[in-house]
Amino acid sequence: MKKVFYIISDLLIAALLAGAYIVQYFAKRKLGMNRWIVFKISKVKEALPIEILRYAAVAAVAALVILLIIMYGKHRGECKKIVLPIVIVSVALAVFYFAFTLWFSQEKIRSYYLVLPLIGLANVVQLIKAFAAVKMCRVKS
């Protein structure tokens, strides 16, 4: 059951990151997609405070990553060797998410507000997988 969960989560993460790349690719190559993105983002900006939500998501992911590192640090001796790479990938994906969120903007990347939730959701799925791995290794001991 655990391997099935890992495989499904890895496929979901790969699909989300590939979707983010595909959206960015077509936003650069196709003018119709670019116009649609500009139209949709202008409508969303009117309805939601995107900047506040963006920084709230970064703060939430940062808190989850710190909690994951603390949990893994406390139970490092009880966990199998497979848990360490999962935690490292989670931290690396979180660092990528932080860098993408803070360094880029819609002026630099036109599809920024469409790609950002996809990368954030991939990060959340990876964090859920890492928390489950740390929790499962604690239960067996």
PDB file of C-alpha atoms in Angstrom:
ATOM      1  CA  MET A   1       0.000   0.000   0.000  1.00  0.00           C
ATOM      2  CA  LYS A   2       2.837   2.356   0.857  1.00  0.00           C
ATOM      3  CA  LYS A   3       4.563   1.812  -2.500  1.00  0.00           C
ATOM      4  CA  VAL A   4       1.315   2.454  -4.359  1.00  0.00           C
ATOM      5  CA  PHE A   5       0.902   5.743  -2.467  1.00  0.00           C
ATOM      6  CA  TYR A   6       4.489   6.751  -3.335  1.00  0.00           C
ATOM      7  CA  ILE A   7       4.030   5.903  -7.009  1.00  0.00           C
ATOM      8  CA  ILE A   8       0.716   7.749  -7.292  1.00  0.00           C
ATOM      9  CA  SER A   9       2.109  10.813  -5.529  1.00  0.00           C
ATOM     10  CA  ASP A  10       5.227  10.803  -7.732  1.00  0.00           C
ATOM     11  CA  LEU A  11       3.091  10.591 -10.868  1.00  0.00           C
ATOM     12  CA  LEU A  12       0.886  13.434  -9.619  1.00  0.00           C
ATOM     13  CA  ILE A  13       3.914  15.598  -8.855  1.00  0.00           C
ATOM     14  CA  ALA A  14       5.403  14.881 -12.292  1.00  0.00           C
ATOM     15  CA  ALA A  15       2.079  15.701 -13.976  1.00  0.00           C
ATOM     16  CA  LEU A  16       1.751  18.992 -12.081  1.00  0.00           C
ATOM     17  CA  LEU A  17       5.301  20.087 -12.898  1.00  0.00           C
ATOM     18  CA  ALA A  18       4.880  19.016 -16.534  1.00  0.00           C
ATOM     19  CA  GLY A  19       1.616  20.950 -16.673  1.00  0.00           C
ATOM     20  CA  ALA A  20       3.382  24.046 -15.369  1.00  0.00           C
ATOM     21  CA  TYR A  21       6.034  23.676 -18.060  1.00  0.00           C
ATOM     22  CA  ILE A  22       3.416  23.146 -20.789  1.00  0.00           C
ATOM     23  CA  VAL A  23       1.445  26.221 -19.734  1.00  0.00           C
ATOM     24  CA  GLN A  24       4.618  28.312 -19.788  1.00  0.00           C
ATOM     25  CA  TYR A  25       5.665  26.847 -23.141  1.00  0.00           C
ATOM     26  CA  PHE A  26       2.363  27.646 -24.851  1.00  0.00           C
ATOM     27  CA  ALA A  27       2.178  31.066 -23.214  1.00  0.00           C
ATOM     28  CA  LYS A  28       5.481  31.943 -24.880  1.00  0.00           C
ATOM     29  CA  ARG A  29       4.742  30.335 -28.251  1.00  0.00           C
ATOM     30  CA  LYS A  30       1.055  30.949 -28.916  1.00  0.00           C
ATOM     31  CA  LEU A  31      -0.423  34.432 -28.997  1.00  0.00           C
ATOM     32  CA  GLY A  32      -3.963  33.205 -28.303  1.00  0.00           C
ATOM     33  CA  MET A  33      -2.843  31.491 -25.105  1.00  0.00           C
ATOM     34  CA  ASN A  34      -0.993  34.649 -24.084  1.00  0.00           C
ATOM     35  CA  ARG A  35      -4.104  36.779 -24.601  1.00  0.00           C
ATOM     36  CA  TRP A  36      -6.251  34.298 -22.675  1.00  0.00           C
ATOM     37  CA  ILE A  37      -3.776  34.339 -19.771  1.00  0.00           C
ATOM     38  CA  VAL A  38      -3.742  38.128 -19.628  1.00  0.00           C
ATOM     39  CA  PHE A  39      -7.550  38.216 -19.694  1.00  0.00           C
ATOM     40  CA  LYS A  40      -7.969  35.574 -16.971  1.00  0.00           C
ATOM     41  CA  ILE A  41      -5.325  37.077 -14.682  1.00  0.00           C
ATOM     42  CA  SER A  42      -6.902  40.531 -14.960  1.00  0.00           C
ATOM     43  CA  LYS A  43     -10.261  39.061 -13.903  1.00  0.00           C
ATOM     44  CA  VAL A  44      -8.706  37.134 -11.007  1.00  0.00           C
ATOM     45  CA  LYS A  45      -6.751  40.187  -9.820  1.00  0.00           C
ATOM     46  CA  GLU A  46     -10.020  42.116  -9.568  1.00  0.00           C
ATOM     47  CA  ALA A  47     -11.656  39.423  -7.448  1.00  0.00           C
ATOM     48  CA  LEU A  48      -8.807  38.235  -5.188  1.00  0.00           C
ATOM     49  CA  PRO A  49      -5.850  39.789  -3.357  1.00  0.00           C
ATOM     50  CA  ILE A  50      -3.281  37.683  -5.231  1.00  0.00           C
ATOM     51  CA  GLU A  51      -0.193  39.230  -3.632  1.00  0.00           C
ATOM     52  CA  ILE A  52      -1.411  38.465  -0.110  1.00  0.00           C
ATOM     53  CA  LEU A  53      -2.327  34.908  -1.092  1.00  0.00           C
ATOM     54  CA  ARG A  54       1.063  34.445  -2.732  1.00  0.00           C
ATOM     55  CA  TYR A  55       2.988  35.356   0.412  1.00  0.00           C
ATOM     56  CA  ALA A  56       0.572  33.418   2.631  1.00  0.00           C
ATOM     57  CA  ALA A  57       1.261  30.297   0.550  1.00  0.00           C
ATOM     58  CA  VAL A  58       5.012  30.833   0.899  1.00  0.00           C
ATOM     59  CA  ALA A  59       4.658  31.216   4.669  1.00  0.00           C
ATOM     60  CA  ALA A  60       2.511  28.075   4.923  1.00  0.00           C
ATOM     61  CA  VAL A  61       4.963  26.000   2.888  1.00  0.00           C
ATOM     62  CA  ALA A  62       7.877  27.345   4.940  1.00  0.00           C
ATOM     63  CA  ALA A  63       6.123  26.370   8.167  1.00  0.00           C
ATOM     64  CA  LEU A  64       5.387  22.883   6.841  1.00  0.00           C
ATOM     65  CA  VAL A  65       8.980  22.364   5.702  1.00  0.00           C
ATOM     66  CA  ILE A  66      10.331  23.464   9.094  1.00  0.00           C
ATOM     67  CA  LEU A  67       7.876  21.147  10.835  1.00  0.00           C
ATOM     68  CA  LEU A  68       8.937  18.289   8.552  1.00  0.00           C
ATOM     69  CA  ILE A  69      12.615  18.849   9.306  1.00  0.00           C
ATOM     70  CA  ILE A  70      11.909  18.949  13.052  1.00  0.00           C
ATOM     71  CA  MET A  71       9.829  15.756  12.865  1.00  0.00           C
ATOM     72  CA  TYR A  72      12.494  13.970  10.880  1.00  0.00           C
ATOM     73  CA  GLY A  73      15.236  15.181  13.190  1.00  0.00           C
ATOM     74  CA  LYS A  74      13.446  13.845  16.265  1.00  0.00           C
ATOM     75  CA  HIS A  75      12.784  10.432  14.737  1.00  0.00           C
ATOM     76  CA  ARG A  76      15.821  10.046  12.495  1.00  0.00           C
ATOM     77  CA  GLY A  77      17.028   6.867  14.196  1.00  0.00           C
ATOM     78  CA  GLU A  78      13.667   5.134  13.857  1.00  0.00           C
ATOM     79  CA  CYS A  79      13.234   5.834  10.135  1.00  0.00           C
ATOM     80  CA  LYS A  80      14.402   3.729   7.231  1.00  0.00           C
ATOM     81  CA  LYS A  81      16.964   4.966   4.744  1.00  0.00           C
ATOM     82  CA  ILE A  82      14.256   5.747   2.152  1.00  0.00           C
ATOM     83  CA  VAL A  83      12.845   8.581   4.265  1.00  0.00           C
ATOM     84  CA  LEU A  84      15.944  10.792   4.043  1.00  0.00           C
ATOM     85  CA  PRO A  85      15.793  11.203   0.217  1.00  0.00           C
ATOM     86  CA  ILE A  86      12.078  11.961   0.465  1.00  0.00           C
ATOM     87  CA  VAL A  87      12.771  14.716   3.001  1.00  0.00           C
ATOM     88  CA  ILE A  88      15.641  16.093   0.898  1.00  0.00           C
ATOM     89  CA  VAL A  89      13.465  16.202  -2.234  1.00  0.00           C
ATOM     90  CA  SER A  90      10.720  17.944  -0.222  1.00  0.00           C
ATOM     91  CA  VAL A  91      13.131  20.617   0.979  1.00  0.00           C
ATOM     92  CA  ALA A  92      14.597  21.059  -2.524  1.00  0.00           C
ATOM     93  CA  LEU A  93      11.147  21.427  -4.074  1.00  0.00           C
ATOM     94  CA  ALA A  94      10.217  23.934  -1.369  1.00  0.00           C
ATOM     95  CA  VAL A  95      13.363  25.973  -2.062  1.00  0.00           C
ATOM     96  CA  PHE A  96      12.487  25.942  -5.775  1.00  0.00           C
ATOM     97  CA  TYR A  97       8.967  27.121  -4.927  1.00  0.00           C
ATOM     98  CA  PHE A  98      10.312  29.932  -2.718  1.00  0.00           C
ATOM     99  CA  ALA A  99      12.768  31.053  -5.395  1.00  0.00           C
ATOM    100  CA  PHE A 100      10.151  30.949  -8.144  1.00  0.00           C
ATOM    101  CA  THR A 101       7.618  32.823  -6.035  1.00  0.00           C
ATOM    102  CA  LEU A 102       9.942  35.559  -4.827  1.00  0.00           C
ATOM    103  CA  TRP A 103      12.205  36.122  -7.848  1.00  0.00           C
ATOM    104  CA  PHE A 104       9.741  36.006 -10.699  1.00  0.00           C
ATOM    105  CA  SER A 105       6.634  38.035 -11.429  1.00  0.00           C
ATOM    106  CA  GLN A 106       4.018  38.336 -14.140  1.00  0.00           C
ATOM    107  CA  GLU A 107       6.185  40.882 -15.936  1.00  0.00           C
ATOM    108  CA  LYS A 108       9.006  38.325 -16.309  1.00  0.00           C
ATOM    109  CA  ILE A 109       6.869  35.223 -16.864  1.00  0.00           C
ATOM    110  CA  ARG A 110       3.493  35.893 -18.439  1.00  0.00           C
ATOM    111  CA  SER A 111       1.890  32.697 -17.121  1.00  0.00           C
ATOM    112  CA  TYR A 112       3.254  33.276 -13.600  1.00  0.00           C
ATOM    113  CA  TYR A 113      -0.110  33.181 -11.832  1.00  0.00           C
ATOM    114  CA  LEU A 114      -1.128  29.983 -13.635  1.00  0.00           C
ATOM    115  CA  VAL A 115       2.181  28.182 -13.069  1.00  0.00           C
ATOM    116  CA  LEU A 116       2.544  29.177  -9.422  1.00  0.00           C
ATOM    117  CA  PRO A 117      -0.437  27.137  -8.116  1.00  0.00           C
ATOM    118  CA  LEU A 118       0.722  24.086 -10.064  1.00  0.00           C
ATOM    119  CA  ILE A 119       4.194  24.238  -8.532  1.00  0.00           C
ATOM    120  CA  GLY A 120       2.695  24.951  -5.114  1.00  0.00           C
ATOM    121  CA  LEU A 121       0.333  21.983  -5.374  1.00  0.00           C
ATOM    122  CA  ALA A 122       3.219  19.721  -6.425  1.00  0.00           C
ATOM    123  CA  ASN A 123       5.082  20.970  -3.363  1.00  0.00           C
ATOM    124  CA  VAL A 124       2.128  20.225  -1.080  1.00  0.00           C
ATOM    125  CA  VAL A 125       1.779  16.697  -2.484  1.00  0.00           C
ATOM    126  CA  GLN A 126       5.499  16.111  -1.884  1.00  0.00           C
ATOM    127  CA  LEU A 127       5.188  17.430   1.674  1.00  0.00           C
ATOM    128  CA  ILE A 128       2.206  15.146   2.345  1.00  0.00           C
ATOM    129  CA  LYS A 129       4.246  12.219   1.062  1.00  0.00           C
ATOM    130  CA  ALA A 130       7.170  13.170   3.305  1.00  0.00           C
ATOM    131  CA  PHE A 131       4.959  13.590   6.376  1.00  0.00           C
ATOM    132  CA  ALA A 132       3.378  10.208   5.678  1.00  0.00           C
ATOM    133  CA  ALA A 133       6.815   8.589   5.324  1.00  0.00           C
ATOM    134  CA  VAL A 134       8.016  10.056   8.635  1.00  0.00           C
ATOM    135  CA  LYS A 135       4.750   9.120  10.347  1.00  0.00           C
ATOM    136  CA  MET A 136       4.819   5.545   9.010  1.00  0.00           C
ATOM    137  CA  CYS A 137       8.371   4.966  10.159  1.00  0.00           C
ATOM    138  CA  ARG A 138       7.394   6.183  13.642  1.00  0.00           C
ATOM    139  CA  VAL A 139       4.450   3.789  13.852  1.00  0.00           C
ATOM    140  CA  LYS A 140       6.566   0.705  13.077  1.00  0.00           C
ATOM    141  CA  SER A 141       9.050   1.299  15.874  1.00  0.00           C
TER     142      SER A 141
END
